[in-house]
């Protein structure tokens, strides 16, 4: 019978305590979310919840969504990626909780995981448990709190330290399991969608692996240094397998990227971090105040051609106490506390800091991948991790020279000051508010949603506030998509013009609105003066929309039904007696029962996109593109069933690659477990004569 060694027992006990600390900090920073509240502001209700509620509704209906049929005329939801349909925690949480609960649980989970993985990485490079906890605190709550509205930020930020921990653990042990962990971590970061931080993680690894093996190998075993080339090869293969494992997500996104508004768009450097704003790290009192409009200041007097930025993208703060610890260690100990690994991180941090202003974009836009990712300020995540590691190293060096009482007094002071500092900043530098009761809880009481449901046919709402009204269960226009089909951004196509909440739609838009299959119009004022062919079906206070739009009760909303629109499905040049009836309208499938004495072109006013196939009475038919936007098919005279189904080829190819990679993974794991002597690639081979 094997017994646990003292070191193993101590490590497990430390991990348990650190997990408790990680959970406690998440409660301190995000208590309203733990209590069932929610977020409002930023992109929360204009981008994320319109996607997440659709995912939740699809799962509740027993459907795995491949196509989002509520935003505008639709888009491939997996390809757009920010919904994270294929991300395992999403599949779990959106089955267990409602959309708000799942969204909150996912963020809270990743704050805890980010803290734990950072602590584990700091431990792996030799820091003691308490200084490692300071590293985790600075990294997790220094860079992320102002980005609370950006779920992808905390998720992507979680897998950076996880990947580094796996890579470092492999270098110190050469155990194959760490290669599997690294591959899984990278695949998870890409399955989550919004690949920017996954891309930064991969860049960090591409630099970290060779630098760690050839320039900073001081803490690696001699047996590892003897096969460093093989170790590097193993790690790089693991990185490549991460891509292949995530191919089911990457392949459809690659297709959409080539068909999106970003296919020819230049990298403008939106979200850069101006050099003068680096001062926030040492003079937060100058910038982090409720009476300072940071977004306005950041975008004042920008040189011609320089992209805009904002306080979220340009945030870079570590807390003052960690900086004082670093300064004190440098003054007292000079360079004695710098290990080669920390010097590596200083170099990586400086390189990332230089990139944050966007100076290098004219050069890096020509490199693979860089032209796709904007937001150079996001590279501050690497700077934050570097400073966090430097602070942890400095704390360890200082407390090692103190007596126990003084040591723990200093530790408590540093942790308390840093936590309070970062907590305050998370409340000041943010664009969201945490509410005890989320607007999402009032969707079922929405009169607008009820009236649209009473319509009895698929609806499309023309409304202010892109995407928000998707949450009501209707398709809506206009759209807001970071990566969307190029048709939505093509000014030559007949698309309805956006309009503000308290102004009428453009009067000359009627023909375009009707052509787009709009069935209803929602506005913040009466539209009788437009004299459009429509009737008022409701006006008043909508509990959901009024709270989401921060609208006063004395400011009613007005919902109109268009009477002459061609609707979601129609016959071109329809003869008398021609009918169209929707018998099924779901994410991946649309079925229409149609009848026409003369037949003709049947149009579905949803976006024509590769992968949509049409059958007539279960027989394949030729899909047409109508008005350069919509799906159409030639239907013979008489009664027929016309069915559109979505079969995205890129998704299937990606799924095949992912499946093959999993199979390869299983084979290698089997061979390594059962035949370890044959799989000793990372052991030095002794040559005998």
XYZ file of C-alpha atoms in Angstrom, residues 447-455 457-464 469 472 474-475 477 499-505 510 513-514 517-540 542 545 551 556-565:
69
model
C -45.657 42.975 -23.429
C -43.646 43.431 -26.632
C -42.585 39.775 -26.535
C -46.181 38.700 -25.918
C -47.549 40.743 -28.832
C -44.926 39.386 -31.191
C -45.765 35.858 -30.106
C -49.454 36.489 -30.782
C -48.595 37.307 -34.403
C -45.818 33.657 -37.690
C -42.061 34.298 -37.576
C -41.476 37.997 -36.913
C -38.712 40.437 -37.692
C -38.590 43.616 -35.632
C -37.159 46.926 -36.834
C -36.027 48.560 -33.597
C -33.446 50.836 -31.991
C -34.639 42.752 -28.993
C -37.549 38.692 -26.928
C -37.795 37.655 -32.512
C -35.454 38.337 -35.379
C -32.620 44.592 -37.320
C -32.513 54.862 -36.028
C -32.216 56.133 -32.423
C -34.637 55.254 -29.655
C -36.412 58.617 -29.497
C -36.551 59.460 -33.196
C -38.638 57.963 -36.004
C -37.143 55.723 -38.679
C -40.494 52.072 -46.154
C -38.132 47.870 -44.644
C -40.848 45.945 -46.454
C -39.281 41.143 -44.457
C -39.798 43.420 -41.453
C -43.108 42.619 -39.784
C -43.057 45.057 -36.830
C -41.531 48.392 -35.870
C -40.663 49.423 -32.310
C -39.918 53.029 -31.386
C -39.671 55.353 -28.419
C -42.296 57.742 -29.798
C -45.451 57.683 -31.865
C -44.862 57.037 -35.569
C -48.269 58.183 -36.831
C -46.633 61.086 -38.678
C -44.750 58.624 -40.907
C -48.050 57.544 -42.511
C -46.634 54.105 -43.158
C -49.105 51.247 -43.761
C -49.059 49.944 -40.202
C -51.250 49.720 -37.127
C -50.439 50.327 -33.480
C -50.699 47.056 -31.551
C -49.296 48.172 -28.202
C -47.764 51.077 -26.329
C -46.688 51.504 -22.746
C -42.076 47.142 -21.066
C -36.822 46.903 -22.386
C -35.821 54.309 -19.821
C -43.609 54.732 -23.338
C -42.600 52.456 -26.180
C -44.725 51.996 -29.324
C -45.067 48.709 -31.230
C -46.509 48.735 -34.764
C -47.424 45.930 -37.146
C -46.716 46.559 -40.819
C -49.746 45.683 -42.948
C -48.215 45.542 -46.449
C -44.870 43.870 -45.759
